[in-house]
XYZ file of C-alpha atoms in Angstrom:
612
model
C 7.108 29.217 -25.415
C 10.737 27.289 -25.303
C 11.525 23.403 -24.969
C 14.418 21.915 -23.326
C 15.422 19.520 -25.735
C 18.036 17.258 -23.926
C 15.475 16.368 -21.036
C 12.322 13.880 -20.957
C 10.670 13.613 -17.887
C 8.645 9.947 -17.938
C 6.650 7.959 -15.719
C 6.376 4.206 -15.642
C 2.982 3.414 -14.657
C 1.359 -0.266 -14.242
C -1.049 -2.467 -12.576
C 0.251 -4.450 -9.347
C 2.766 -7.745 -10.784
C 2.944 -6.133 -14.390
C 6.805 -6.422 -14.550
C 7.500 -2.278 -13.975
C 10.420 -2.935 -11.121
C 12.265 -5.363 -13.255
C 11.745 -3.169 -16.224
C 13.275 -0.195 -14.687
C 16.019 -2.203 -13.840
C 16.729 -3.204 -17.412
C 16.793 0.498 -18.442
C 18.992 1.157 -15.547
C 21.620 -1.542 -15.895
C 21.657 -0.730 -19.965
C 21.966 3.298 -19.864
C 25.429 2.395 -18.315
C 25.083 4.577 -15.010
C 26.575 1.867 -12.963
C 30.607 0.271 -13.057
C 30.543 -2.905 -15.633
C 31.892 -4.695 -12.368
C 29.101 -3.689 -10.390
C 26.491 -6.300 -9.533
C 23.167 -4.475 -8.928
C 21.070 -7.365 -8.256
C 17.254 -7.158 -8.625
C 14.892 -4.395 -7.800
C 17.427 -2.013 -7.957
C 14.558 1.152 -7.041
C 13.004 -1.280 -4.119
C 15.512 0.079 -1.346
C 13.066 -0.072 1.231
C 12.810 -3.683 3.211
C 9.464 -4.112 3.098
C 9.358 -3.314 -0.405
C 11.870 -6.277 -0.831
C 10.071 -8.430 1.879
C 6.321 -7.932 -0.221
C 7.476 -7.984 -3.716
C 6.098 -4.640 -4.635
C 7.406 -0.702 -4.819
C 5.247 1.248 -1.446
C 7.369 4.568 -2.390
C 7.608 6.706 -5.483
C 11.178 7.126 -6.458
C 13.449 9.224 -8.875
C 16.334 7.899 -11.008
C 17.742 9.140 -14.080
C 19.414 7.810 -17.201
C 21.602 9.683 -20.422
C 21.006 8.180 -23.439
C 21.982 10.058 -26.817
C 23.161 13.299 -25.129
C 19.041 13.123 -23.599
C 18.937 13.014 -19.549
C 15.727 10.871 -18.991
C 14.685 11.604 -15.756
C 12.330 8.145 -14.709
C 9.789 8.575 -12.299
C 9.017 4.936 -10.669
C 5.739 4.725 -9.126
C 3.275 1.828 -7.055
C 1.111 -0.450 -9.116
C -0.808 -1.675 -5.966
C -4.282 0.145 -5.806
C -3.423 1.132 -1.759
C -0.600 3.187 -2.888
C -2.474 5.227 -5.161
C -1.710 8.564 -4.032
C 2.020 8.241 -4.441
C 1.022 7.934 -8.084
C -1.310 11.084 -8.103
C 1.757 12.735 -5.949
C 4.190 12.634 -8.687
C 2.736 12.085 -11.847
C 2.469 15.760 -12.457
C 6.511 16.084 -12.499
C 6.130 13.863 -15.897
C 5.513 14.733 -19.219
C 4.496 11.048 -20.861
C 4.356 7.599 -19.532
C 5.130 4.332 -20.085
C 1.796 2.245 -19.346
C 3.105 -1.142 -18.617
C 0.601 -4.064 -19.418
C 0.919 -7.767 -18.906
C 0.531 -9.893 -21.589
C -1.301 -12.100 -19.964
C -3.708 -10.617 -17.145
C -3.853 -7.025 -19.762
C -5.376 -4.347 -18.618
C -6.791 -4.307 -14.828
C -8.667 -2.145 -12.800
C -4.980 -0.542 -11.251
C -4.066 -0.164 -15.370
C -7.318 2.279 -15.822
C -6.892 4.321 -12.749
C -3.339 4.947 -13.488
C -4.255 5.245 -17.294
C -7.331 8.071 -15.983
C -4.670 10.036 -13.903
C -1.781 10.128 -16.857
C -5.011 11.616 -19.383
C -5.963 14.252 -16.561
C -2.337 15.138 -16.157
C -1.885 15.445 -20.286
C 0.773 12.996 -19.704
C 2.070 11.325 -23.747
C 1.776 7.661 -23.103
C 3.595 4.741 -24.574
C 2.412 0.884 -24.239
C 4.776 -1.230 -23.681
C 3.157 -5.070 -23.677
C 5.418 -6.493 -21.211
C 6.708 -10.317 -20.403
C 5.804 -11.364 -24.065
C 8.270 -14.196 -23.367
C 5.538 -15.785 -21.337
C 4.122 -19.536 -22.063
C 0.514 -18.281 -21.614
C 1.058 -15.088 -23.636
C -1.921 -13.599 -25.470
C -0.756 -10.305 -26.768
C -3.561 -9.928 -29.885
C -5.826 -10.009 -26.954
C -4.164 -8.023 -24.434
C -3.529 -5.048 -27.236
C -7.417 -4.729 -28.386
C -8.312 -4.685 -24.571
C -5.787 -1.728 -24.546
C -7.278 -0.094 -27.259
C -10.646 -0.689 -25.952
C -9.207 0.840 -22.387
C -7.783 3.880 -24.051
C -11.493 4.548 -26.009
C -12.886 4.350 -23.325
C -10.745 6.858 -20.776
C -9.517 8.934 -23.955
C -10.996 13.057 -23.429
C -9.142 14.354 -26.811
C -8.623 12.157 -30.217
C -4.955 12.736 -30.303
C -4.485 10.438 -26.914
C -6.058 7.488 -29.508
C -2.635 7.780 -30.989
C -0.268 5.708 -28.751
C 3.249 3.883 -29.471
C 3.032 0.197 -28.723
C 6.838 -1.904 -27.825
C 7.037 -5.380 -27.058
C 8.725 -6.209 -24.308
C 10.591 -8.738 -21.938
C 11.985 -7.065 -19.026
C 13.050 -10.303 -17.148
C 15.702 -10.569 -20.169
C 15.851 -6.649 -20.679
C 14.851 -6.636 -24.473
C 12.067 -4.543 -26.770
C 10.923 -4.379 -29.925
C 8.807 -2.157 -32.279
C 7.229 -5.396 -33.669
C 6.055 -8.514 -32.239
C 7.660 -10.730 -34.689
C 10.962 -9.137 -34.002
C 13.299 -10.566 -31.702
C 14.784 -7.560 -29.618
C 18.638 -7.737 -28.832
C 18.261 -4.804 -25.678
C 16.160 -2.297 -24.172
C 17.337 0.445 -26.708
C 13.943 0.701 -28.542
C 11.734 2.001 -25.297
C 14.258 4.398 -24.734
C 14.714 6.158 -28.452
C 10.554 5.848 -28.132
C 10.802 8.168 -25.341
C 12.937 10.332 -27.583
C 10.628 10.633 -30.416
C 7.359 10.586 -28.488
C 7.462 12.072 -25.309
C 7.483 15.904 -25.687
C 10.610 17.542 -24.136
C 9.087 20.044 -20.980
C 7.750 23.343 -22.181
C 9.720 26.364 -20.301
C 7.970 29.020 -19.684
C 9.784 32.859 -19.154
C 10.058 33.968 -15.995
C 11.684 33.561 -12.615
C 11.915 30.489 -10.635
C 9.088 27.968 -9.808
C 8.717 24.694 -8.039
C 6.358 22.424 -6.817
C 7.701 20.247 -4.371
C 6.237 16.296 -5.355
C 8.232 14.594 -2.246
C 10.445 14.732 0.453
C 13.431 13.028 2.121
C 15.639 13.643 4.960
C 19.290 13.306 5.907
C 20.859 13.298 8.815
C 23.360 15.943 7.884
C 20.935 18.277 5.373
C 17.780 18.058 7.457
C 15.069 17.952 5.082
C 14.964 17.419 1.067
C 12.224 18.639 -1.051
C 12.350 17.121 -4.186
C 10.483 18.562 -7.636
C 10.372 19.780 -10.757
C 11.467 23.360 -11.844
C 8.890 25.190 -13.555
C 9.766 28.222 -14.435
C 14.068 30.344 -14.494
C 16.974 28.652 -12.746
C 17.720 27.671 -9.260
C 21.764 27.892 -7.595
C 22.890 27.410 -3.957
C 22.456 30.804 -1.609
C 19.400 31.499 -4.191
C 16.968 33.430 -1.915
C 13.219 31.606 -2.280
C 9.777 32.040 -0.769
C 7.747 28.878 0.269
C 3.908 29.024 -0.765
C 1.985 26.480 1.174
C -1.231 25.501 1.822
C -2.160 28.701 4.132
C -0.779 30.996 1.325
C 1.744 33.136 3.776
C 5.175 32.975 2.034
C 8.257 32.336 3.999
C 11.187 33.558 2.837
C 14.336 30.882 3.164
C 18.298 30.750 1.171
C 18.424 27.041 -0.418
C 21.524 25.261 0.761
C 22.120 22.989 -2.067
C 20.796 21.732 -5.047
C 20.792 17.925 -6.741
C 19.998 16.411 -9.598
C 19.701 13.206 -10.404
C 21.781 9.852 -12.231
C 21.491 6.143 -11.471
C 21.006 5.607 -7.549
C 22.868 8.880 -6.903
C 22.278 12.479 -6.600
C 24.772 15.026 -7.737
C 25.589 18.619 -6.320
C 25.219 21.001 -9.450
C 26.036 25.012 -9.295
C 22.957 25.596 -10.921
C 20.029 23.797 -12.407
C 17.122 25.280 -14.832
C 13.666 24.742 -15.753
C 12.267 21.053 -16.904
C 15.000 19.232 -14.793
C 13.714 17.585 -11.669
C 15.440 18.706 -8.761
C 16.297 17.710 -4.577
C 17.390 21.216 -3.164
C 18.280 21.681 1.031
C 17.716 24.597 3.189
C 14.085 24.916 3.372
C 13.070 23.563 6.605
C 9.227 23.892 6.843
C 7.903 22.769 3.745
C 5.667 20.276 2.593
C 4.391 18.371 0.097
C 2.339 20.832 -2.661
C 3.903 23.716 -1.221
C 5.559 25.753 -4.221
C 8.810 27.412 -4.118
C 9.385 30.333 -6.226
C 11.127 33.707 -6.555
C 10.475 36.386 -4.234
C 10.260 38.890 -7.259
C 7.346 36.866 -8.446
C 5.726 34.774 -5.764
C 3.158 32.833 -7.220
C 2.212 29.366 -6.460
C 1.317 26.303 -8.516
C -2.085 24.364 -8.049
C -1.645 21.857 -5.308
C -1.422 18.506 -5.950
C -5.122 16.747 -5.045
C -4.679 12.697 -3.921
C -8.074 10.735 -3.370
C -9.396 10.517 -0.113
C -9.253 7.210 2.087
C -11.814 4.640 2.360
C -11.173 2.829 5.943
C -10.484 3.879 9.117
C -8.926 2.556 12.475
C -7.703 3.500 15.692
C -4.203 3.892 16.946
C -4.012 3.769 20.930
C -1.605 3.447 23.713
C -1.052 -0.126 24.497
C -2.819 -1.202 27.912
C -2.352 -4.858 28.153
C -1.076 -5.869 31.062
C 2.890 -6.781 29.215
C 2.573 -2.715 27.885
C 5.881 -1.277 28.277
C 8.247 -4.218 27.965
C 9.110 -4.551 24.630
C 8.700 -1.472 22.814
C 10.812 1.736 23.258
C 8.084 4.293 22.180
C 4.974 3.918 23.506
C 4.066 7.122 25.143
C 1.060 9.206 24.070
C 2.911 11.813 22.620
C 5.759 9.758 20.829
C 3.073 7.832 19.084
C 1.010 11.344 18.139
C 4.094 12.387 16.790
C 4.886 9.702 14.918
C 1.348 9.772 13.029
C 1.620 13.308 12.114
C 4.740 13.415 11.106
C 3.423 10.947 8.772
C 1.218 13.148 6.983
C 4.430 15.333 5.756
C 5.003 11.728 3.203
C 1.850 10.470 2.987
C -0.854 12.438 1.048
C -3.534 9.414 1.306
C -3.370 9.140 5.206
C -5.203 11.328 7.699
C -5.255 11.614 10.899
C -7.347 12.417 13.879
C -7.337 13.132 17.900
C -10.116 11.752 19.140
C -12.068 12.306 22.360
C -9.261 10.095 24.412
C -6.183 11.618 24.235
C -4.378 8.068 24.081
C -6.105 7.494 21.092
C -6.027 8.629 17.405
C -8.302 7.595 14.480
C -6.030 7.316 11.104
C -7.306 7.083 7.845
C -6.467 5.238 5.016
C -6.832 4.276 0.964
C -6.973 0.202 2.310
C -5.952 -2.256 4.852
C -2.073 -2.768 3.262
C -1.872 1.312 3.311
C -2.801 1.345 7.072
C -0.606 -2.664 7.550
C 2.641 -0.792 5.794
C 2.643 2.135 8.417
C 2.080 0.030 11.035
C 4.672 -2.332 10.402
C 7.142 0.115 10.134
C 6.283 2.338 13.026
C 6.485 -1.389 14.761
C 10.335 -1.745 13.100
C 11.116 1.896 14.541
C 10.675 0.509 17.866
C 6.979 2.016 18.594
C 4.241 -0.337 20.587
C 0.915 0.454 20.244
C -2.490 -1.595 20.047
C -5.081 -0.857 17.014
C -8.588 -1.606 16.334
C -10.462 -3.889 13.466
C -10.384 -1.750 10.191
C -13.654 -0.023 9.451
C -14.807 1.538 5.954
C -15.558 5.077 6.180
C -18.924 6.367 6.284
C -19.833 9.766 4.612
C -23.264 11.681 4.808
C -24.131 13.156 1.085
C -26.919 15.272 0.228
C -28.593 14.124 3.284
C -27.962 10.019 2.654
C -25.438 7.913 4.533
C -23.035 6.339 1.985
C -20.266 3.765 1.664
C -17.312 3.651 0.189
C -17.860 0.877 -3.031
C -14.677 -0.917 -4.962
C -14.317 -3.171 -7.961
C -12.876 -6.652 -7.307
C -11.504 -8.908 -10.169
C -10.129 -12.176 -9.667
C -8.468 -14.545 -11.520
C -8.437 -18.147 -10.275
C -9.663 -22.226 -11.703
C -13.278 -22.536 -12.433
C -13.490 -25.221 -9.075
C -13.663 -22.702 -6.955
C -16.237 -20.023 -8.529
C -18.855 -21.821 -6.261
C -17.216 -21.290 -2.842
C -15.673 -17.787 -3.609
C -19.555 -17.014 -4.975
C -20.882 -17.870 -1.659
C -18.192 -16.608 0.352
C -18.611 -12.967 -1.704
C -22.892 -13.093 -1.219
C -22.192 -12.766 2.360
C -20.333 -9.930 2.215
C -22.934 -7.972 -0.706
C -21.123 -8.273 -3.214
C -22.748 -8.112 -7.042
C -21.290 -10.076 -9.904
C -20.734 -7.787 -12.653
C -18.772 -9.671 -15.217
C -17.275 -13.720 -15.741
C -14.945 -14.554 -18.491
C -13.894 -18.414 -18.602
C -10.891 -19.886 -20.888
C -10.050 -23.380 -22.174
C -7.511 -23.612 -19.921
C -9.942 -23.648 -16.996
C -9.052 -20.364 -15.560
C -11.821 -17.618 -14.685
C -11.955 -13.860 -14.585
C -14.714 -12.394 -12.922
C -15.537 -8.969 -11.062
C -17.799 -8.016 -8.509
C -19.140 -4.629 -6.895
C -18.322 -4.924 -3.209
C -18.569 -2.158 -0.685
C -15.773 -1.595 1.198
C -16.618 -3.222 4.629
C -17.177 -6.554 2.782
C -13.585 -6.511 1.764
C -12.143 -5.855 5.259
C -10.741 -9.745 6.078
C -11.522 -10.807 2.430
C -7.927 -11.798 1.372
C -7.429 -14.206 3.871
C -10.726 -16.002 3.342
C -9.664 -16.051 -0.672
C -6.481 -17.230 -0.352
C -8.040 -20.724 2.157
C -10.883 -20.735 -0.218
C -8.199 -21.030 -3.411
C -5.482 -22.747 -1.489
C -3.450 -20.062 -2.913
C -4.409 -20.230 -6.796
C -6.255 -17.232 -7.493
C -4.939 -13.289 -7.493
C -7.151 -10.705 -6.432
C -7.186 -6.710 -7.192
C -9.526 -3.817 -6.077
C -10.120 -0.511 -7.271
C -12.194 2.244 -5.452
C -15.362 2.789 -7.296
C -16.791 5.979 -5.247
C -19.997 6.122 -2.603
C -23.368 4.569 -2.730
C -26.313 4.742 -0.359
C -25.647 2.559 2.753
C -26.728 -0.828 3.003
C -27.396 -3.146 6.027
C -24.657 -4.445 8.399
C -22.312 -7.756 7.366
C -22.528 -9.879 10.019
C -19.781 -11.885 11.553
C -18.847 -15.215 9.324
C -16.022 -16.239 12.053
C -16.042 -18.498 14.343
C -15.524 -17.901 18.210
C -12.308 -17.916 19.708
C -10.287 -19.176 22.541
C -9.399 -16.667 25.468
C -7.013 -16.955 28.109
C -7.969 -16.950 31.273
C -4.569 -16.591 33.565
C -1.716 -14.809 33.657
C 1.367 -16.746 33.219
C 3.679 -19.245 31.145
C 2.129 -21.477 28.330
C 2.178 -25.408 29.078
C 1.454 -28.399 26.502
C -0.934 -29.867 28.949
C -3.084 -26.955 28.903
C -2.786 -26.476 25.431
C -3.690 -29.717 24.740
C -7.050 -29.257 26.207
C -7.432 -26.164 24.042
C -6.567 -27.829 21.240
C -9.438 -29.889 22.125
C -12.229 -26.993 21.608
C -10.595 -25.594 18.319
C -7.038 -23.922 16.948
C -3.977 -22.569 18.516
C -2.110 -19.592 17.986
C 0.750 -19.973 20.528
C 2.771 -22.503 21.432
C 4.430 -23.829 25.038
C 6.814 -21.568 27.089
C 5.140 -18.177 25.455
C 3.753 -15.394 27.919
C -0.171 -14.834 27.941
C -2.329 -13.070 29.807
C -6.067 -12.579 30.749
C -8.059 -11.702 27.884
C -5.273 -12.176 25.148
C -6.965 -14.257 22.252
C -4.810 -17.988 22.414
C -7.151 -19.634 19.603
C -10.160 -20.020 17.099
C -12.756 -22.077 18.688
C -14.518 -24.556 16.140
C -17.575 -23.163 17.026
C -19.600 -19.729 17.106
C -18.904 -18.941 20.702
C -16.036 -17.192 22.618
C -14.375 -19.561 25.437
C -12.368 -18.946 28.170
C -9.502 -21.524 28.956
C -6.250 -21.778 31.013
C -3.487 -22.554 28.964
C -0.923 -21.890 31.894
C -2.427 -25.292 33.742
C 0.514 -28.248 34.431
C -0.565 -32.100 34.499
C -0.734 -32.738 38.468
C 2.213 -34.327 39.912
C 1.678 -37.229 41.848
C 4.082 -40.470 42.997
C 2.217 -42.531 40.665
C 4.238 -43.164 37.264
C 2.397 -42.462 34.014
C 3.018 -44.295 30.926
C 5.369 -43.016 27.903
C 1.967 -42.187 25.705
C 0.409 -39.774 28.956
C 4.195 -38.019 29.697
C 4.506 -37.499 25.973
C 1.721 -34.840 24.865
C 1.434 -34.154 21.028
C 0.143 -30.675 20.083
C -0.642 -29.599 16.329
C 1.408 -26.786 15.607
C 0.196 -23.285 16.151
C -1.294 -21.103 13.273
C 1.335 -17.678 13.353
C -0.788 -14.893 11.575
C 1.147 -11.705 9.559
C 0.236 -8.370 10.807
C -2.344 -8.248 7.564
C -4.139 -11.601 8.665
C -4.498 -10.236 12.473
C -6.229 -6.938 10.873
C -8.474 -9.132 9.208
C -9.327 -11.878 12.302
C -10.274 -9.837 14.551
C -13.871 -8.405 15.577
C -15.127 -5.390 16.831
C -14.706 -5.687 20.422
C -10.870 -6.504 19.866
C -7.561 -5.533 19.205
C -4.083 -6.223 18.193
C -1.290 -5.383 20.006
C 1.395 -4.635 17.889
C 4.939 -4.196 19.727
C 8.597 -4.273 17.812
C 8.698 -8.367 18.977
C 5.383 -9.809 18.854
C 1.462 -9.325 17.127
C -0.671 -10.054 19.683
C -4.706 -10.505 19.624
C -6.541 -9.142 22.933
C -10.177 -8.351 23.740
C -11.043 -4.881 24.527
C -12.303 -5.713 27.678
C -9.591 -8.422 29.652
C -11.696 -9.806 32.219
C -14.737 -12.301 31.555
C -16.827 -10.516 34.247
C -16.648 -7.086 32.342
C -17.544 -8.981 28.839
C -20.445 -10.815 30.776
C -21.963 -7.721 31.600
C -21.609 -5.771 28.498
C -23.138 -8.645 26.985
C -26.051 -8.669 29.639
C -26.618 -4.781 29.126
C -26.757 -5.307 24.932
C -29.354 -7.938 25.567
C -31.660 -5.985 27.600
C -30.861 -2.878 25.167
C -32.313 -5.070 22.067
C -35.253 -6.583 23.964
C -36.505 -3.311 24.946
C -36.391 -1.947 21.493
C -38.463 -5.115 20.702
């Protein structure tokens, strides 16, 4: 077996907010891939608008740096559990991994997930304890917890022998010893060269596994992956081996390799390198590109199954078609199925209704990112409440269960325990420190997590961090009763007025301000009690010839509550929908008229009485 000593392929894996993107910034800047006068700012790899807005990595990306005559291909991966499919998709291109662990939080649920995947792929790990300059850093305890995690997950004794580095990605420094103050990030580069094995080169004709896709308006579809065998040059003939196994022959257009944020066209690339190629029009992630002389398929990429589902449907509100340019069944269907090409964790199924599609994902955020992306592209549609995916396994009805990890202040233990007990959660661990911080873990069904994030932020007043990771399927428990109050529902279509909203605010909290167009069945507020109330917020004060006092004329309204897309998804009940357009996010009842809703309620009540 031959090796390419001029290349190293490494994935950077971590739990969300452990400083992975900031460390990648330091690696890129200190490798001098940019000009000295080129100001690249922060979060260089997070080029997507949504990534910058939310402060998280959503899509896995490739970059490369040159260090001491060795090209280091870097694969940047997401840290959020909802995007675990991105990690599973690209980790096969690497030979080693940098596992980042926060010096305060230590190993978290996603840390365990990504390390397990790294071990399954046989990657050589390097542990980087990051953010060592934090005031409350506890490096010794974090190192011990990381060693315990390796002991738990390792399947081979060699996996327990891993180097440890101490870094501050924000300051751009790293060191081999904690007591040593680093001056730059070079110890990480040196450790990569010393401990990450160079790519093994198999003998034989060309073979490459497609791990990612890109698109260029001029070049068309771009297939990205690692060459496992042979060489590739422009105009070479290759066959694409898809899931069906039928080979389709293509001629390669161009071959690109990475350096910094750029792709460079090359005359030839060999095994061990990560490349992007054009000319393969109908290729999917997981397909193999191979030489026609020896068309052998590599093992396909497998990712975990989705855990929640929701429906996407054509907008049926009275305002349909006013704000979105892409709103037909055909347009929505094409967009959803196109997403399947790059989003391996996603599933899309047609339903018995031609204008409705069942979409399944790894979590609420996973689906929310898709919805927000489509909204910004000009799509208009309506979505239902997310629900946990129920399966039948060996004749038993099973539901997904997750591990919920919470970091907060001890004063919120009582309220959080009460909220979670109503969501069928079971506490499995709790630890407190002398500073009043508490860490506790719960085993909770996925259905109990739907809508919990908003309740968590409210209960902890923003002083808490929650994370989840999928554990598996367990026998289904009973339904969780709704713990939300009723809603205020508009009874008329028209423009809202302060007078009508003032009356509505006597019943609860409103979601709209004066001058907004509403329609019958649209949810315009939250009732203080458990039942729904229809109310006319388009009502004006009647005009009279009697002069009113200033107090009567000047109505003071409480500012409305504005919900984000994720909050709206959490808020609605099963009989409600979220209307998504490029300009607005509205809440509505599935049945818009009160007569329809009362008729259904009557039918359900009679059905329950007959059962009893």
